[in-house]
Coordinates of C-alpha atoms and ligand atoms in Angstrom, one line a residue:
X1394 CA 30.1 38.6 56.9
X1395 CA 32.1 35.9 58.7
X1396 CA 31.0 34.5 62.0
X1397 CA 33.4 32.4 64.1
X1398 CA 31.8 30.2 67.1
X1399 CA 34.1 28.3 69.4
X1400 CA 32.9 25.0 71.0
X1401 CA 29.6 25.4 69.0
X1402 CA 26.6 23.1 69.3
X1403 CA 25.7 21.4 66.1
X1404 CA 22.2 20.4 67.1
X1405 CA 20.6 23.0 64.8
X1406 CA 22.8 21.7 62.0
X1407 CA 22.0 18.1 61.9
X1408 CA 18.5 16.8 61.0
X1409 CA 18.9 13.7 63.4
X1410 CA 19.0 16.4 66.2
X1411 CA 22.0 15.0 67.9
X1412 CA 23.7 17.1 70.5
X1413 CA 27.2 17.2 69.4
X1414 CA 29.8 19.9 69.3
X1415 CA 32.4 21.5 67.0
X1416 CA 35.7 22.9 68.1
X1417 CA 35.0 25.9 65.8
X1418 CA 31.9 26.7 63.6
X1419 CA 32.4 29.3 60.8
X1420 CA 29.6 30.8 58.7
X1421 CA 30.2 33.1 55.9
X1422 CA 28.0 34.9 53.3
X1423 CA 30.2 35.7 50.3
X1424 CA 32.7 33.8 48.1
X1425 CA 35.5 36.2 48.9
X1426 CA 35.1 35.4 52.6
X1427 CA 36.6 31.8 52.0
X1428 CA 40.1 33.3 51.3
X1429 CA 40.2 35.1 54.6
X1430 CA 38.7 32.1 56.4
X1431 CA 41.4 29.6 54.9
X1432 CA 44.1 32.1 55.7
X1433 CA 43.0 32.4 59.3
X1434 CA 45.2 30.6 61.7
X1435 CA 42.2 29.1 63.5
X1436 CA 41.3 27.4 60.3
X1437 CA 44.5 26.9 58.1
X1438 CA 45.6 23.3 58.1
X1439 CA 42.9 22.1 60.5
X1440 CA 40.5 19.3 59.5
X1441 CA 37.3 20.8 58.3
X1442 CA 33.8 19.7 57.3
X1443 CA 31.6 21.7 55.1
X1444 CA 28.0 21.2 55.9
X1445 CA 24.5 22.4 54.5
X1446 CA 21.5 21.8 56.6
X1447 CA 23.0 18.5 57.9
X1448 CA 20.2 16.6 56.4
X1449 CA 22.4 13.7 55.2
X1450 CA 24.9 13.5 58.1
X1451 CA 25.2 11.3 61.2
X1452 CA 27.7 12.9 63.7
X1453 CA 29.0 9.8 65.6
X1454 CA 30.9 12.1 68.1
X1455 CA 32.0 15.7 68.6
X1456 CA 33.9 17.1 65.5
X1457 CA 37.3 18.1 66.5
X1458 CA 38.0 20.5 63.7
X1459 CA 36.3 23.3 61.8
X1460 CA 32.7 23.0 60.7
X1461 CA 31.9 25.5 57.7
X1462 CA 28.6 26.7 56.7
X1463 CA 27.7 28.9 53.7
X1464 CA 25.2 31.6 54.0
X1465 CA 25.7 32.7 50.3
X1466 CA 22.2 33.4 49.1
X1467 CA 20.7 34.5 45.8
X1468 CA 18.8 33.0 42.8
X1469 CA 19.7 35.0 39.7
X1470 CA 18.7 34.4 35.9
X1471 CA 21.9 35.0 33.9
X1472 CA 20.5 34.4 30.4
X1473 CA 17.0 33.9 29.1
X1474 CA 16.3 32.2 25.8
X1475 CA 13.0 31.2 24.3
X1476 CA 13.5 27.6 25.4
X1477 CA 16.0 27.8 28.2
X1478 CA 16.9 29.9 31.2
X1479 CA 20.3 29.8 33.0
X1480 CA 20.0 30.2 36.8
X1481 CA 22.8 31.1 39.2
X1482 CA 22.1 29.8 42.8
X1483 CA 24.1 30.6 45.8
X1484 CA 25.4 27.5 47.8
X1485 CA 23.7 28.5 51.0
X1486 CA 20.3 28.8 49.3
X1487 CA 17.7 26.4 50.6
X1488 CA 17.1 23.9 47.9
X1489 CA 13.3 23.7 48.2
X1490 CA 13.2 27.5 48.0
X1491 CA 14.9 27.1 44.6
X1492 CA 12.3 24.7 43.5
X1493 CA 9.4 27.0 44.8
X1494 CA 11.1 30.0 42.9
X1495 CA 11.3 28.1 39.6
X1496 CA 7.8 27.1 39.8
X1497 CA 6.7 30.6 40.5
X1498 CA 8.6 31.9 37.6
X1499 CA 7.4 29.2 35.2
X1500 CA 10.8 27.4 34.8
X1501 CA 10.7 23.6 34.4
X1502 CA 13.1 21.0 35.5
X1503 CA 13.4 20.8 39.4
X1504 CA 9.8 20.4 40.3
X1505 CA 10.3 16.6 40.9
X1506 CA 13.0 17.6 43.4
X1507 CA 10.6 19.6 45.5
X1508 CA 10.7 19.1 49.3
X1509 CA 14.2 17.6 49.5
X1510 CA 15.7 19.1 52.6
X1511 CA 19.1 20.6 52.4
X1512 CA 20.9 23.5 50.5
X1513 CA 22.2 24.1 47.0
X1514 CA 25.8 23.2 47.8
X1515 CA 25.0 19.9 49.1
X1516 CA 22.6 19.2 46.3
X1517 CA 25.7 19.7 43.9
X1518 CA 27.9 17.5 46.1
X1519 CA 25.4 14.7 46.6
X1520 CA 23.5 14.7 43.2
X1521 CA 20.2 14.7 44.9
X1522 CA 17.5 12.8 43.2
X1523 CA 13.8 11.8 43.5
X1524 CA 10.8 10.8 41.2
X1525 CA 12.9 10.2 38.1
X1526 CA 15.1 13.4 38.2
X1527 CA 18.5 14.0 39.6
X1528 CA 20.4 17.3 40.2
X1529 CA 22.7 16.2 37.4
X1530 CA 19.8 16.6 34.8
X1531 CA 19.7 20.3 35.3
X1532 CA 23.2 21.4 36.4
X1533 CA 25.5 23.2 33.8
X1534 CA 28.4 24.2 36.0
X1535 CA 29.4 24.4 39.7
X1536 CA 31.5 27.2 41.1
X1537 CA 34.1 26.3 43.8
X1538 CA 36.8 27.8 45.8
X1539 CA 39.9 25.8 45.3
X1540 CA 41.8 25.9 48.6
X1541 CA 45.0 24.4 47.2
X1542 CA 45.3 27.1 44.4
X1543 CA 43.7 29.7 46.5
X1544 CA 41.2 30.8 43.7
X1545 CA 37.7 30.4 42.4
X1546 CA 37.1 28.0 39.6
X1547 CA 34.2 26.8 37.4
X1548 CA 33.7 23.1 37.1
X1549 CA 31.6 21.9 34.3
X1550 CA 28.8 19.4 34.9
X1551 CA 30.9 16.7 33.0
X1552 CA 33.9 17.3 35.2
X1553 CA 31.7 16.9 38.3
X1554 CA 31.5 13.1 37.3
X1555 CA 27.9 12.8 38.6
X1556 CA 26.6 9.4 39.5
X1557 CA 23.9 7.9 41.7
X1558 CA 24.2 10.1 44.9
X1559 CA 27.8 10.9 44.1
X1560 CA 30.3 13.3 42.4
X1561 CA 33.8 14.5 42.1
X1562 CA 33.2 16.4 45.4
X1563 CA 32.7 13.3 47.4
X1564 CA 36.3 12.0 46.6
X1565 CA 38.5 12.4 49.6
X1566 CA 41.1 14.6 48.1
X1567 CA 38.4 16.8 46.5
X1568 CA 36.6 17.1 49.8
X1569 CA 39.8 18.7 51.3
X1570 CA 40.4 20.8 48.3
X1571 CA 37.1 22.4 47.0
X1572 CA 34.3 24.3 48.6
X1573 CA 31.1 24.7 46.5
X1574 CA 29.9 28.3 46.4
X1575 CA 27.2 28.1 43.8
X1576 CA 25.7 26.4 40.8
X1577 CA 24.5 27.3 37.4
X1578 CA 21.3 25.5 36.4
X1579 CA 19.6 25.0 33.0
X1580 CA 15.7 25.1 33.3
X1581 CA 13.2 24.8 30.4
X1582 CA 10.6 27.4 29.6
X1583 CA 8.2 24.9 28.1
X1584 CA 6.4 22.0 29.9
X1585 CA 8.2 18.7 29.9
X1586 CA 7.0 16.7 33.0
X1587 CA 8.6 13.4 34.2
X1588 CA 5.7 11.3 35.2
X1589 CA 7.4 7.9 35.3
X1590 CA 6.7 7.2 39.0
X1591 CA 3.4 5.4 39.7
X1592 CA 2.5 7.2 42.9
X1593 CA 3.0 10.5 41.3
X1594 CA 0.7 9.6 38.4
X1595 CA -1.8 8.4 41.1
X1596 CA -1.6 11.7 43.0
X1597 CA -2.2 13.8 39.7
X1598 CA -5.1 11.6 38.6
X1599 CA -6.6 11.8 42.1
X1600 CA -6.6 15.7 41.7
X1601 CA -8.3 15.4 38.3
X1602 CA -5.4 16.0 35.9
X1603 CA -4.8 14.1 32.7
X1604 CA -1.5 12.6 32.1
X1605 CA -1.5 13.3 28.5
X1606 CA 1.4 15.7 27.5
X1607 CA 2.0 18.1 24.6
X1608 CA 1.3 16.7 21.1
X1609 CA -0.1 13.4 22.6
X1610 CA -3.6 13.0 21.3
X1611 CA -6.4 13.1 23.8
X1612 CA -8.8 10.2 24.2
X1613 CA -12.4 11.4 24.5
X1614 CA -14.7 11.0 27.4
X1615 CA -12.8 11.1 30.8
X1616 CA -9.7 12.7 29.5
X1617 CA -11.8 15.6 27.9
X1618 CA -12.9 16.7 31.4
X1619 CA -9.4 16.2 32.9
X1620 CA -7.2 19.3 33.4
X1621 CA -3.7 19.7 31.8
X1622 CA -1.0 19.3 34.4
X1623 CA 0.6 22.6 35.6
X1624 CA 4.0 23.2 37.1
X1625 CA 2.4 24.1 40.4
X1626 CA 0.1 21.0 40.4
X1627 CA 3.3 18.9 39.8
X1628 CA 5.1 20.4 42.7
X1629 CA 2.0 19.9 44.9
X1630 CA 1.6 16.3 43.9
X1631 CA 5.4 15.7 44.7
X1632 CA 5.1 17.4 48.1
X1633 CA 2.0 15.4 49.0
X1634 CA 3.6 12.0 48.1
X1635 CA 6.7 12.9 50.0
X1636 CA 4.5 14.0 53.1
X1637 CA 2.7 10.8 53.0
X1638 CA 5.8 8.6 53.0
X1639 CA 8.6 10.7 54.6
X1640 CA 8.8 12.0 58.1
X1641 CA 9.4 15.8 58.5
X1642 CA 12.8 16.2 60.2
X1643 CA 11.4 19.2 62.1
X1644 CA 9.0 16.9 63.9
X1645 CA 11.0 13.6 64.1
X1646 CA 14.7 13.6 63.5
X1647 CA 15.9 11.7 60.3
X1648 CA 18.2 12.1 57.4
X1649 CA 15.9 10.8 54.7
X1650 CA 17.1 7.6 53.0
X1651 CA 19.6 6.0 55.4
X1652 CA 20.7 3.4 52.8
X1653 CA 21.3 3.6 49.1
X1654 CA 19.2 1.4 46.9
X1655 CA 21.5 -1.5 46.1
X1656 CA 22.5 -2.2 42.4
X1657 CA 22.7 -5.9 41.7
X1658 CA 23.1 -8.2 38.7
X1659 CA 20.0 -8.8 36.7
X1660 CA 20.6 -12.6 37.0
X1661 CA 20.7 -12.4 40.7
X1662 CA 17.4 -10.3 40.8
X1663 CA 15.7 -13.0 38.6
X1664 CA 16.9 -15.7 40.9
X1665 CA 15.5 -13.8 43.9
X1666 CA 12.1 -13.5 42.1
X1667 CA 11.6 -17.2 42.5
X1668 CA 10.9 -16.6 46.2
X1669 CA 9.7 -13.0 46.1
X1670 CA 7.8 -12.5 42.9
X1671 CA 6.7 -8.9 44.0
X1672 CA 10.3 -7.5 44.6
X1673 CA 10.3 -4.3 42.7
X1674 CA 13.2 -3.0 40.6
X1675 CA 14.4 0.0 38.7
X1676 CA 16.3 -0.9 35.5
X1677 CA 19.9 0.5 35.6
X1678 CA 21.4 -1.0 32.4
X1679 CA 21.2 -4.3 30.5
X1680 CA 22.8 -6.4 33.2
X1681 CA 22.1 -4.4 36.4
X1682 CA 19.0 -3.5 38.4
X1683 CA 18.4 -1.3 41.4
X1684 CA 16.2 -2.8 44.2
X1685 CA 14.6 -0.4 46.7
X1686 CA 16.3 -0.9 50.0
X1687 CA 13.0 0.2 51.8
X1688 CA 11.2 -2.9 50.3
X1689 CA 14.1 -5.2 51.3
X1690 CA 14.2 -3.8 54.9
X1691 CA 10.4 -4.1 55.3
X1692 CA 10.3 -7.7 53.8
X1693 CA 13.2 -8.9 55.8
X1694 CA 11.0 -8.1 58.9
X1695 CA 12.7 -4.9 60.2
X1696 CA 9.6 -2.6 60.0
X1697 CA 9.3 -2.3 63.7
X1698 CA 12.8 -2.5 64.7
X1699 CA 14.2 -0.2 67.3
X1700 CA 17.3 0.3 69.4
X1701 CA 16.6 2.8 72.2
X1702 CA 14.9 5.8 70.6
X1703 CA 16.2 4.9 67.1
X1704 CA 13.6 3.2 64.9
X1705 CA 12.8 2.2 61.4
X1706 CA 10.2 4.5 60.0
X1707 CA 7.3 2.2 59.2
X1708 CA 5.8 4.1 56.3
X1709 CA 9.2 4.2 54.5
X1710 CA 11.5 1.7 56.0
X1711 CA 14.5 3.2 54.2
X1712 CA 14.4 5.9 56.8
X1713 CA 15.8 5.7 60.3
X1714 CA 14.1 8.2 62.7
X1715 CA 15.0 9.6 66.2
X1716 CA 12.0 9.2 68.1
X1717 CA 13.2 11.3 71.0
X1718 CA 16.5 10.9 72.6
X1719 CA 18.4 8.5 70.4
X1720 CA 22.1 8.6 70.6
X1721 CA 24.3 8.2 67.5
X1722 CA 25.3 4.8 69.0
X1723 CA 21.6 3.7 68.9
X1724 CA 21.3 4.7 65.3
X1725 CA 24.5 2.9 64.4
X1726 CA 23.5 -0.3 66.0
X1727 CA 19.9 -0.2 64.4
X1728 CA 21.6 0.3 61.0
X1729 CA 23.9 -2.7 61.8
X1730 CA 21.0 -5.0 62.5
X1731 CA 19.2 -3.9 59.5
X1732 CA 22.3 -4.6 57.2
X1733 CA 22.8 -8.0 58.7
X1734 CA 19.1 -9.0 58.5
X1735 CA 18.8 -8.0 54.9
X1736 CA 22.2 -9.9 54.2
X1737 CA 20.9 -13.0 55.7
X1738 CA 17.5 -12.9 54.0
X1739 CA 18.5 -11.7 50.6
X1740 CA 22.3 -12.0 50.4
X1741 CA 22.4 -8.3 49.5
X1742 CA 24.7 -5.8 51.1
X1743 CA 23.1 -2.4 52.0
X1744 CA 25.4 0.6 52.0
X1745 CA 24.6 3.8 53.9
X1746 CA 23.6 6.8 52.0
X1747 CA 24.0 9.0 55.1
X1748 CA 27.6 10.3 55.7
X1749 CA 29.1 9.1 59.0
X1750 CA 31.2 11.8 60.5
Ligands
LIG1354 N1 8.8 0.2 49.5 C1 8.4 -0.8 50.4 N2 8.5 -0.6 51.6 C2 9.2 0.5 52.1 C3 9.6 1.5 51.3 C4 9.4 1.3 49.9 O1 7.7 -1.8 49.9 O2 9.2 0.5 53.4 C5 8.7 0.0 48.0 C6 7.6 0.9 47.5 O3 6.3 0.4 47.6 C7 8.0 1.1 46.0 C8 9.5 0.9 46.2 O4 9.8 0.3 47.3 O5 7.5 -0.1 45.3 C9 10.3 2.3 46.0 O6 9.9 3.1 47.0 P1 9.8 4.7 46.8 O7 9.2 5.1 45.6 O8 9.3 5.4 48.1 O9 11.3 5.1 46.6 P2 12.8 4.7 47.1 O10 13.4 3.9 46.0 O11 12.5 4.0 48.4 C10 14.2 6.7 46.4 C11 15.2 7.6 47.0 C12 14.3 8.7 47.8 C13 13.4 9.4 46.8 C14 12.4 8.3 46.2 C15 11.5 8.9 45.2 C16 17.2 6.4 47.4 C17 18.1 5.9 48.4 N3 16.1 6.9 47.8 O12 13.6 6.0 47.4 O13 15.4 9.7 48.2 O14 12.7 10.4 47.6 O15 13.2 7.3 45.7 O16 12.1 9.1 44.1 O17 17.5 6.3 46.1 C18 16.7 10.6 50.0 O18 17.6 10.5 49.2 O19 16.8 11.0 51.2 C19 15.4 10.1 49.6 C20 14.2 10.1 50.4

C-alpha cells in the first residue's frame, strides 16, 4: 500500500501539535514500496524527510518537499536460543508496543525503554535511551533501503556508529541516502535488570520488591518478605516514573527532552561544585561527565519561563511544552532564552536534542 497526499497537514505527525503542511506526504507499508516511491516523478530528486511519530521534531515552517512515513509493521522472532532471542521489528511499529510485546513474551532488554514515544525506525536513527539503557545495547543490525544503489542492505550495529542520541543515519549524506525499514534486536531470556537509576529503585521498593538479583545473597528480615522483581514490574515502575515527570504529548504538546545533557570536562565540573555542591552528574569517562540539562535549566531560574504558549515543564525542566497555541517561533525564542541563561549562569552551552526542520 502506498498513499500519496498533496498539501498534507502534519499536525498529527508532530507531537508539538504544530499546524504545518508538507507539499507531499507519502505513507507506505512494505519495503518493496520504497523502490516505486523513489522512482515516482513526484518524489525523485525532491528533498525528503522521513518521520516516525514526529516525537522529536520541531517544524519551523511548512515543509517544501516530501514527508515519508513508514507503516511497515510486525514483530517476529527469527531465532530462539536458550539464552537469547532475535527479534525482527518493522520500522513503522510503535516502539512502546515492542516493549510491551517483549514483556508479554518474557524477553528482557527493552523494559527500561518503556514509554518512549515514537517508532522503531526513529529509535534506530536516534539511539533512544532512558534509565541506563540505550537502543544500541539491544540492536544487532538495521535493514535499510539504499536510495543511491536502489537496493536493500543490512547495516551491522557496529557500522551504525551509535553514540549518545546519534548514529550513522543522522549524518547529512546518510539522511539523503538511507531509509530504515526494520531492525534486528537481541533480547535475553533470563532476567538481568538495570537498576542503576535511583528513582527506579525507589519505585520498586515502594511496590514491595527486593533489589537483590540472581545469585546475590539475600539479607534476612525485610528482604525475606520482599518480592523478586519481574519484567512486568520493571516496565510498570519505569512507566510510573516517566508519568510522574514527563508530560503526555497527547495531553500537552512536547517532544521529550528538548536539549541534550551536556558533556563537560571533569575539571570544569569540579570547579562548578564550589558554588553548586548539589549539581548531579553521570560519569562518561575518566575526564568527562554529563550534567543533566534539566537541573541546569531549573537552577538557572528558568523553571517558570514562558514565551506565549511555549513554556518550560516545571516537573522536568528539560522539556518544553505547548500549553495551547504556541507557534514554532515561541518555542524557538524560549529555547534561545534558556540557552543564554544557562550559558550566563554556568558557562555551559546547551545543544538541542530536538531536530529543527
Ligand atoms: N533534574 C532537576 N530538575 C529538572 C530535571 C532534572 O533537578 O527539572 C535533576 C533530577 O533530579 C536528577 C537529574 O536532574 O537528579 C536527572 O534527571 P532525570 O533522571 O529525569 O533524567 P535526565 O538526565 O533529565 C535523561 C534523558 C531522558 C530520559 C531520562 C531517564 C537526555 C537528554 N534525556 O533525562 O530522555 O527519559 O534521562 O533516563 O538524555 C528524551 O530523550 O526525550 C528523554 C526524556
